[in-house]
CSV table of C-alpha atoms in Angstrom, one decimal:
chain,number,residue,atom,x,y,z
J,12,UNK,CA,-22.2,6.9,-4.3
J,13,UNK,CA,-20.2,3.7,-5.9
J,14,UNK,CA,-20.4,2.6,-2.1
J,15,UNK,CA,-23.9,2.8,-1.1
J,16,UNK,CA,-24.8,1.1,-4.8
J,17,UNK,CA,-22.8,-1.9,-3.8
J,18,UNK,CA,-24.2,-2.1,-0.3
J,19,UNK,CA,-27.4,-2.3,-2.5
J,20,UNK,CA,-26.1,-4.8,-4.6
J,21,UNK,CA,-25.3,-6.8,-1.7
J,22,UNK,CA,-29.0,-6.6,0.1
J,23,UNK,CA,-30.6,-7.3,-3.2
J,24,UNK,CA,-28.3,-10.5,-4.4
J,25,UNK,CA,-27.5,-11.7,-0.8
J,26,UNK,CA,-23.9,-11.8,1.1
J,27,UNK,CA,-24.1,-15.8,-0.4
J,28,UNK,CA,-24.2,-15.1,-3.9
J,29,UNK,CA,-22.2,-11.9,-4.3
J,30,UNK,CA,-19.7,-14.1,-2.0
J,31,UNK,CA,-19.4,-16.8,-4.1
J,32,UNK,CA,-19.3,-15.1,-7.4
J,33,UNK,CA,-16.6,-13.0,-6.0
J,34,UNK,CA,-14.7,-16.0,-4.9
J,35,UNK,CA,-14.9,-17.3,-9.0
J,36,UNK,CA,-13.2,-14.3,-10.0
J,37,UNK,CA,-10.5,-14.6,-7.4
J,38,UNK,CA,-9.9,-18.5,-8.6
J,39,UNK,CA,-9.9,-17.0,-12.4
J,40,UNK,CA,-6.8,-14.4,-11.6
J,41,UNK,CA,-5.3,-17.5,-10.1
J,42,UNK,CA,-5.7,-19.9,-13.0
J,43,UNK,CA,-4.1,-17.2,-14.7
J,44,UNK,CA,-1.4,-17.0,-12.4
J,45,UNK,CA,-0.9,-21.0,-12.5
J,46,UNK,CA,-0.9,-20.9,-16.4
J,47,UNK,CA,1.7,-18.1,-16.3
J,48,UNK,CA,3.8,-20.5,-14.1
J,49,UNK,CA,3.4,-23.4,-16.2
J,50,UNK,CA,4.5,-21.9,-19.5
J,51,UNK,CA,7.3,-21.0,-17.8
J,52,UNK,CA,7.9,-24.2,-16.3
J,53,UNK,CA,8.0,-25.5,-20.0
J,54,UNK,CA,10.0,-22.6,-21.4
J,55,UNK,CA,7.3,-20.9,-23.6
J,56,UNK,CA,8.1,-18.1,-21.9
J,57,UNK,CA,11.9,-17.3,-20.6
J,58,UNK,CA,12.8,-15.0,-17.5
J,59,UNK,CA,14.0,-12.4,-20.3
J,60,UNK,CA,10.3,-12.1,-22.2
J,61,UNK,CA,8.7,-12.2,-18.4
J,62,UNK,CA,10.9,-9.0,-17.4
J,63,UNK,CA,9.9,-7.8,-20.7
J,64,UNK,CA,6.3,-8.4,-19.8
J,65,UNK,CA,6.6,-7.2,-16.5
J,66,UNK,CA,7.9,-3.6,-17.9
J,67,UNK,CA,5.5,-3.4,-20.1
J,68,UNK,CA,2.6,-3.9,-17.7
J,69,UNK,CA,4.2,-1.3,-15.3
J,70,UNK,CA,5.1,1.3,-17.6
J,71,UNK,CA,1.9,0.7,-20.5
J,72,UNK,CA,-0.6,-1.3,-19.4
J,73,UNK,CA,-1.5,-0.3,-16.0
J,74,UNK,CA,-0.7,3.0,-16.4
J,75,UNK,CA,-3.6,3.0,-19.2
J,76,UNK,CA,-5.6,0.8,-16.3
J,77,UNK,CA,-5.5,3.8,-14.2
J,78,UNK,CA,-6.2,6.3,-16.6
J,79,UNK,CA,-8.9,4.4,-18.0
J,80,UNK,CA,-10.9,4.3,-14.5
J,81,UNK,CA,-10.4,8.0,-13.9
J,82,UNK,CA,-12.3,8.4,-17.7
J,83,UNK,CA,-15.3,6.9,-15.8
J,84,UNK,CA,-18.3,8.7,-15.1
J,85,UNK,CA,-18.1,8.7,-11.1
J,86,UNK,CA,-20.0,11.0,-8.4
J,87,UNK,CA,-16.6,10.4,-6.5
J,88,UNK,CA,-16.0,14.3,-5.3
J,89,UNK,CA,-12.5,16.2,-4.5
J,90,UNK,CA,-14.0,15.6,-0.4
J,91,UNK,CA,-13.7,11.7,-1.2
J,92,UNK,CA,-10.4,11.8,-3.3
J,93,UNK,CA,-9.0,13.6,-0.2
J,94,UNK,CA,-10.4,11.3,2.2
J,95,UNK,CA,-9.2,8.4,0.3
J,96,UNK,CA,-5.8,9.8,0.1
J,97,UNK,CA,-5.6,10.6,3.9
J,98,UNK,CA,-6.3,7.0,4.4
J,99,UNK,CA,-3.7,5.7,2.5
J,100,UNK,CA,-1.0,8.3,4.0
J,101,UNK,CA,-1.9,7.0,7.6
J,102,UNK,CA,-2.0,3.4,6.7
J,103,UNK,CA,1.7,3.6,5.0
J,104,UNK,CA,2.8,5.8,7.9
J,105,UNK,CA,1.1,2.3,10.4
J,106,UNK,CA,2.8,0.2,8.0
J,107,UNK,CA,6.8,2.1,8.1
J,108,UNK,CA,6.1,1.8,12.3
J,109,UNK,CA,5.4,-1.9,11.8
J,110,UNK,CA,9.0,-2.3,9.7
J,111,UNK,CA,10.8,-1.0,12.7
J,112,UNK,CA,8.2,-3.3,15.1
J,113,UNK,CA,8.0,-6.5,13.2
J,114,UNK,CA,11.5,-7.8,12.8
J,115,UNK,CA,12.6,-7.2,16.2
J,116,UNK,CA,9.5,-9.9,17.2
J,117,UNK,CA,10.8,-12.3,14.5
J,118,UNK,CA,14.9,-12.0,15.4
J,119,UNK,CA,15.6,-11.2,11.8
J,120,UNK,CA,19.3,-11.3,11.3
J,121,UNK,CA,20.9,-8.0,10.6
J,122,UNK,CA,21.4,-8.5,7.0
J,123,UNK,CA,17.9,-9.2,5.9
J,124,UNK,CA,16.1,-6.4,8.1
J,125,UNK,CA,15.9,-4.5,5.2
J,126,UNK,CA,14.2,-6.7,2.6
J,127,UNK,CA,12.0,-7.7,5.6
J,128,UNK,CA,11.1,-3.9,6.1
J,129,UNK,CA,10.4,-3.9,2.4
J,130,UNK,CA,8.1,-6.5,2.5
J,131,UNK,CA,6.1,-5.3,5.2
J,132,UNK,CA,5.6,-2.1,3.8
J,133,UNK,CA,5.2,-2.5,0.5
J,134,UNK,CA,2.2,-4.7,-1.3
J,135,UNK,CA,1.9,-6.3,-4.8
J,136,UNK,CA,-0.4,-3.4,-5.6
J,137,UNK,CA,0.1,-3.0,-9.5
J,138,UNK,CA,-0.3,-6.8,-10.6
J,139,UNK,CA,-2.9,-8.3,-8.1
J,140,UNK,CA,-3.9,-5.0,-6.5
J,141,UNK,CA,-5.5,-3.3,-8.9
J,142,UNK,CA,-6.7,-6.9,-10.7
J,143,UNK,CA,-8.4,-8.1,-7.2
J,144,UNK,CA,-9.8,-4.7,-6.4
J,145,UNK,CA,-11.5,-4.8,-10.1
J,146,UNK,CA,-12.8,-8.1,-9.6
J,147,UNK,CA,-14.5,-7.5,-6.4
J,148,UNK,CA,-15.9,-4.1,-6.6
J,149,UNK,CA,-15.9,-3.7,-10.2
J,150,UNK,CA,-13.9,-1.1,-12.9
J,151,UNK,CA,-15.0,2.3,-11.0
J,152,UNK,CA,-13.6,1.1,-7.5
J,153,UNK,CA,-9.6,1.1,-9.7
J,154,UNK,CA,-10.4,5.1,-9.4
J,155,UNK,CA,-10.3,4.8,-5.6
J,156,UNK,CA,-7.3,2.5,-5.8
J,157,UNK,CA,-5.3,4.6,-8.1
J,158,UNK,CA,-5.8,7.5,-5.6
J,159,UNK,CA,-4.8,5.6,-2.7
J,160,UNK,CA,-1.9,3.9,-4.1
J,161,UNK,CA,-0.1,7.6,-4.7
J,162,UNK,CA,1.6,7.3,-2.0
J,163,UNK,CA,3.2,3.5,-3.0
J,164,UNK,CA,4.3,4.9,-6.5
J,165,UNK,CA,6.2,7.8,-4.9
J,166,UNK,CA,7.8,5.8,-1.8
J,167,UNK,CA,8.5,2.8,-4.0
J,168,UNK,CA,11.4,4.1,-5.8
J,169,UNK,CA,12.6,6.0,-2.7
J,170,UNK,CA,12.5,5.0,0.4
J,171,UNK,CA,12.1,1.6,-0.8
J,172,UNK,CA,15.5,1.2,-2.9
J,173,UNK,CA,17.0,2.2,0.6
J,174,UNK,CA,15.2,-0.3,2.8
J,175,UNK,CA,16.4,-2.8,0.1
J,176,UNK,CA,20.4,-0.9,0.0
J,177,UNK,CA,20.4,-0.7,3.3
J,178,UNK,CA,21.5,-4.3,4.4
J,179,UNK,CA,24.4,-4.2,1.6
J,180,UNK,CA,25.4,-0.5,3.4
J,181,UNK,CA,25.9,1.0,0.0
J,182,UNK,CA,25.0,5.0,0.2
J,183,UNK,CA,22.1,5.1,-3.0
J,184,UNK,CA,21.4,8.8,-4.2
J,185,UNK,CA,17.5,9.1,-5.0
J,186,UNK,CA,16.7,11.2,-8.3
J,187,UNK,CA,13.6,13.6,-7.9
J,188,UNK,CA,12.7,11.8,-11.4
J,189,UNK,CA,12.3,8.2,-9.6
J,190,UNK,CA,9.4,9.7,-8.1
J,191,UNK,CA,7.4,10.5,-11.2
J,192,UNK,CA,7.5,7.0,-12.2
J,193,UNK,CA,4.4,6.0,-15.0
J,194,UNK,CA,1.9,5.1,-11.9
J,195,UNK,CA,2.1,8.5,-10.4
J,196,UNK,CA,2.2,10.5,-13.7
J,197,UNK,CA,-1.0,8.0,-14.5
J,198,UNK,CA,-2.4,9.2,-11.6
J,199,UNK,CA,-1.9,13.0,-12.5
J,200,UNK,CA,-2.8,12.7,-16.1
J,201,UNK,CA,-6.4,11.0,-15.1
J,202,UNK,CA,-7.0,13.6,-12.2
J,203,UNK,CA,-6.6,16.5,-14.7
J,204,UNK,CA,-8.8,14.6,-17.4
J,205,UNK,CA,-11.4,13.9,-14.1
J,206,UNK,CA,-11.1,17.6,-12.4
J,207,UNK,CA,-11.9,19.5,-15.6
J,208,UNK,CA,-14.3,16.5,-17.1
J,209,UNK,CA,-12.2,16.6,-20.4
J,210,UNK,CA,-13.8,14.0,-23.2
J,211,UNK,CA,-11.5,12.5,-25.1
J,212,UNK,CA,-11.8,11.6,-28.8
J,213,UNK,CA,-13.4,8.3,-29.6
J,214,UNK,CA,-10.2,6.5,-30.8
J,215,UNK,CA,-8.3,7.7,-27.8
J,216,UNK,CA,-10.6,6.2,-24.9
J,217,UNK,CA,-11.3,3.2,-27.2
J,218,UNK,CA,-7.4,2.4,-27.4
J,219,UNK,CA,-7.0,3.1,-23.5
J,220,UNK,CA,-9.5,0.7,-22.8
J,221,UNK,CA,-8.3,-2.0,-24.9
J,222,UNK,CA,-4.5,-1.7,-23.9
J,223,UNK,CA,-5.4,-0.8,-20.1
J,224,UNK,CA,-8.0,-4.7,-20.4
J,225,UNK,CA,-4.2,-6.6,-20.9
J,226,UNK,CA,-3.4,-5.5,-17.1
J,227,UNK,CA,-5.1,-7.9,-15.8
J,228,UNK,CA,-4.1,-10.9,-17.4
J,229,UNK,CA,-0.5,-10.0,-18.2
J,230,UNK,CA,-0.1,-9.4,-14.3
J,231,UNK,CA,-0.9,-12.7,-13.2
J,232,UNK,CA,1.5,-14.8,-15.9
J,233,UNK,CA,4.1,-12.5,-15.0
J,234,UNK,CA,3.7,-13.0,-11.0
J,235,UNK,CA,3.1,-17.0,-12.2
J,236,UNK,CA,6.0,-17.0,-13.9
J,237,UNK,CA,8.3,-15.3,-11.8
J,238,UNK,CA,7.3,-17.9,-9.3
J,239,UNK,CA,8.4,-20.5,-11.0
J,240,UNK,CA,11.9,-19.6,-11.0
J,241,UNK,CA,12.1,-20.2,-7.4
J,242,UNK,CA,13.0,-23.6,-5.8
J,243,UNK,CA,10.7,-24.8,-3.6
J,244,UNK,CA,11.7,-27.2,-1.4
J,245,UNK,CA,14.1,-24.4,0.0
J,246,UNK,CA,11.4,-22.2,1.3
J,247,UNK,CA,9.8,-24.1,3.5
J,248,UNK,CA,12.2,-24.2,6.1
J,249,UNK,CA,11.8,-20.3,6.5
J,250,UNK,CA,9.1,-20.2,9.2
J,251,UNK,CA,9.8,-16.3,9.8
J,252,UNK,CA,8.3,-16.0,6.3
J,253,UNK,CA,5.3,-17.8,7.8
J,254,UNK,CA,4.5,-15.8,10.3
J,255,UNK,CA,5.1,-12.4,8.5
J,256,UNK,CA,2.6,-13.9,6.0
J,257,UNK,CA,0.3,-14.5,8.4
J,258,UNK,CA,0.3,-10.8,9.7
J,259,UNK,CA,1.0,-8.9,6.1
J,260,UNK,CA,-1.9,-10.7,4.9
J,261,UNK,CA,-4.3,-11.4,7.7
J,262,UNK,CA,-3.8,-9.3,11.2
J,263,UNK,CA,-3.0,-6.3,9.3
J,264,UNK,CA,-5.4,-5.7,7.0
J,265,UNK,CA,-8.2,-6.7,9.3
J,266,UNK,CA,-7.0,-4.7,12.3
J,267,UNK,CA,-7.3,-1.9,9.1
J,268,UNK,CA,-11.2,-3.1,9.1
J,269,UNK,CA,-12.0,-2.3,12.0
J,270,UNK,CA,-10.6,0.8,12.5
J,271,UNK,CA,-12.1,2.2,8.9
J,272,UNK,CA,-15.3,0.9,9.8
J,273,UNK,CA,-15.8,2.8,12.9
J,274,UNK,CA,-14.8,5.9,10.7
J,275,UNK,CA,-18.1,5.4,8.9
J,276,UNK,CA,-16.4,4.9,5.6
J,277,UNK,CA,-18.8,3.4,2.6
J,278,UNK,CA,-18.1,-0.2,1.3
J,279,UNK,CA,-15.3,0.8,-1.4
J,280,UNK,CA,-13.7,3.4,0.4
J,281,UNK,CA,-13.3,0.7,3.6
J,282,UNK,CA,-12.3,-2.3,1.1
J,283,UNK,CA,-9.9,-0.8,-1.2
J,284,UNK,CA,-7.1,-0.3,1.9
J,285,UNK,CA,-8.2,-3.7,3.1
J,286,UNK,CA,-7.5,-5.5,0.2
J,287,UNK,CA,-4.3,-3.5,-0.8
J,288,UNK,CA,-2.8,-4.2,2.5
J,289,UNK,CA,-3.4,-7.8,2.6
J,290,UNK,CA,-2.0,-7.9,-1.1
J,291,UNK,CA,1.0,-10.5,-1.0
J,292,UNK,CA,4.7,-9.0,-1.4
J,293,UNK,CA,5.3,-6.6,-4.1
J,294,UNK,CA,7.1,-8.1,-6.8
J,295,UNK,CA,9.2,-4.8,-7.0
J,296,UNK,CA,11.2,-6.6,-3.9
J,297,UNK,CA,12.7,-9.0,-6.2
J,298,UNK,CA,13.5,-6.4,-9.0
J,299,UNK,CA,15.1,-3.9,-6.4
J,300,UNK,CA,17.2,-6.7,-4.8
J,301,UNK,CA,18.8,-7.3,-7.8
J,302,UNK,CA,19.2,-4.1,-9.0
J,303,UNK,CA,20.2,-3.2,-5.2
J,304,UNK,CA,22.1,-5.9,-4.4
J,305,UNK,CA,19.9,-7.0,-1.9
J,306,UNK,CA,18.6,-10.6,-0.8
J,307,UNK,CA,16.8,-11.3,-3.9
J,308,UNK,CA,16.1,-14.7,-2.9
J,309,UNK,CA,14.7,-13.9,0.4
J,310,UNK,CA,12.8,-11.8,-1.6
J,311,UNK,CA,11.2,-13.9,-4.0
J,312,UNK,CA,10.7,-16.4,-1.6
J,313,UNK,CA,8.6,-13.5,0.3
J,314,UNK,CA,6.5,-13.1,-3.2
J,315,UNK,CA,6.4,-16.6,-3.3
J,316,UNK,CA,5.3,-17.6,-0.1
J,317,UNK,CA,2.7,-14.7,0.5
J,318,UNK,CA,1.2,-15.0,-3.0
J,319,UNK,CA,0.3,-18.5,-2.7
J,320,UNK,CA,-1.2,-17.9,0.9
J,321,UNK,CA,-2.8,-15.2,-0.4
J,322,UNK,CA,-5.3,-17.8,-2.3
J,323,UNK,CA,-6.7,-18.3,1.4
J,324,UNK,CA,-6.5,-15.0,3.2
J,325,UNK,CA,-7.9,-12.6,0.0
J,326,UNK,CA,-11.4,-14.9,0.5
J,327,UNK,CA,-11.3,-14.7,3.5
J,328,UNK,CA,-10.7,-10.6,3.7
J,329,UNK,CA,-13.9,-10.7,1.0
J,330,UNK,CA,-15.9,-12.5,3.3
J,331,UNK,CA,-15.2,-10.3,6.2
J,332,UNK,CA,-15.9,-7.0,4.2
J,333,UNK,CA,-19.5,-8.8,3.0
J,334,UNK,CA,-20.5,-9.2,6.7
């Protein structure tokens, strides 16, 4: 099992060094993310070519990500696919409980509960997500997030544009076709290719790989850039935004921990969830408010201030999962 070779990969290297190499690859994805904010700071990049990036990276690039790591030669079984899934469904059904939960705590004003709701349920799964897991357990483990992320890629465009809607009190109509966005018909196209152990020809897998290795990099100068747009010195007044920070990317995802970890889960199959819930806002919040009329700014100062928190609290999740 992927799991069991990483616990040996662990005993062998020591929690130390596997920690601290780890840790390098987080700081690379953020130097990334820091360039992708200064070119946009200088205007080598406008917000028109980063939506342009953006759409490409959710509809091409990590689409191919996902079909690319279902390619993989894996002993993952249909019992661990299943298992994996079941995980994810309970944690999103925890997670819509905690919408209704968390902004009564916090006194959010009636016109932000929904972007708030958002926010708590949803996770920047496709541009850090997938990058972060990657990094940490290597390509395979992107199999067991692309399984557990079904459920994101069909709630996303549903129940999510109405959490956003739902403070402006417009009545949005959901189209069955929102729900085979390219994540979940990546996901299906890479379980067929995996269930009946199809080999593709040689320029086929060699193109998926190359296109799906831009995901990474793309994804953090988009989220850099996309943070640059916002003004600063207006967000730190919010200290509602602290606090939900500190739960969305700490208390959830650890309470998570323990609670998979007295399952008897392996390594991967226990750190995927973990690190996908303590993932900082999805930057979907900010397309969907604008599209939506929602709070967009709220909203991007939600990607804003959980991404850079994020630096912290994803090191620290890492070290937890080591130990």
């Amino acid at each position: 099992m992927i799991g069991n070779e990483y616990s040996k990969y662990i005993l062998m290297k020591g929690h130390i060094m596997d920690f601290n190499a780890i840790i390098n690859q987080i700081l690379v994805l953020f130097i990334v993310l820091f360039l992708g904010f200064f070119i946009r700071k200088i205007n080598i990049i406008d917000e028109h070519a980063s939506k342009k990036i953006a759409s490409l990276v959710v509809k091409v690039t990590a689409p191919c990500l996902i079909i690319n790591s279902m390619m993989k030669k894996t002993e993952l079984g249909n019992r661990e696919i299943l298992q994996m899934l079941g995980l994810s469904i309970a944690v999103y059904i925890c997670m819509f409980i905690m919408t209704f939960i968390i902004p009564k705590l916090l006194r959010i004003e009636k016109n932000n509960i929904g972007v708030y709701r958002f926010m708590i349920m949803f996770s920047n799964v496709g541009f850090m997500g997938f990058p972060v897991i990657e990094s940490i357990f290597g390509k395979e483990a992107v199999f067991y997030g692309a399984i557990y992320n079904l459920p994101f890629y069909a709630l996303v465009y549903t129940l999510g544009i109405y959490l956003i809607s739902m403070d402006n009190k417009k009545n949005i109509k959901f189209k069955i076709k929102d729900i085979f966005n390219p994540g979940v018909c990546a996901v299906i196209i890479g379980l067929i290719i995996f269930s009946f152990k199809l080999n593709l020809p040689y320029v086929a897998t060699k193109t998926i790989d190359m296109i799906s290795s831009l995901t990474t990099p793309l994804s953090m100068i988009v989220i850099g850039a996309s943070l640059a747009g916002i003004k600063i010195k207006n967000i730190f007044s919010n200290t509602k935004l602290y606090i939900y920070s500190f739960l969305k990317l700490l208390v959830f995802p650890i309470i998570i921990l323990i609670i998979i970890r007295q399952l008897g889960f392996n390594e991967i199959m226990t750190g995927v969830p973990v690190i996908i819930t303590g993932m900082p806002v999805a930057a979907n919040a900010v397309i969907l408010s604008k599209e939506y009329d929602g709070n967009d700014i709220l909203a991007s100062e939600g990607v804003f201030i959980s991404t850079m928190l994020s630096i912290i609290t994803i090191p620290v999740l890492v070290f937890l999962l080591s130990n």
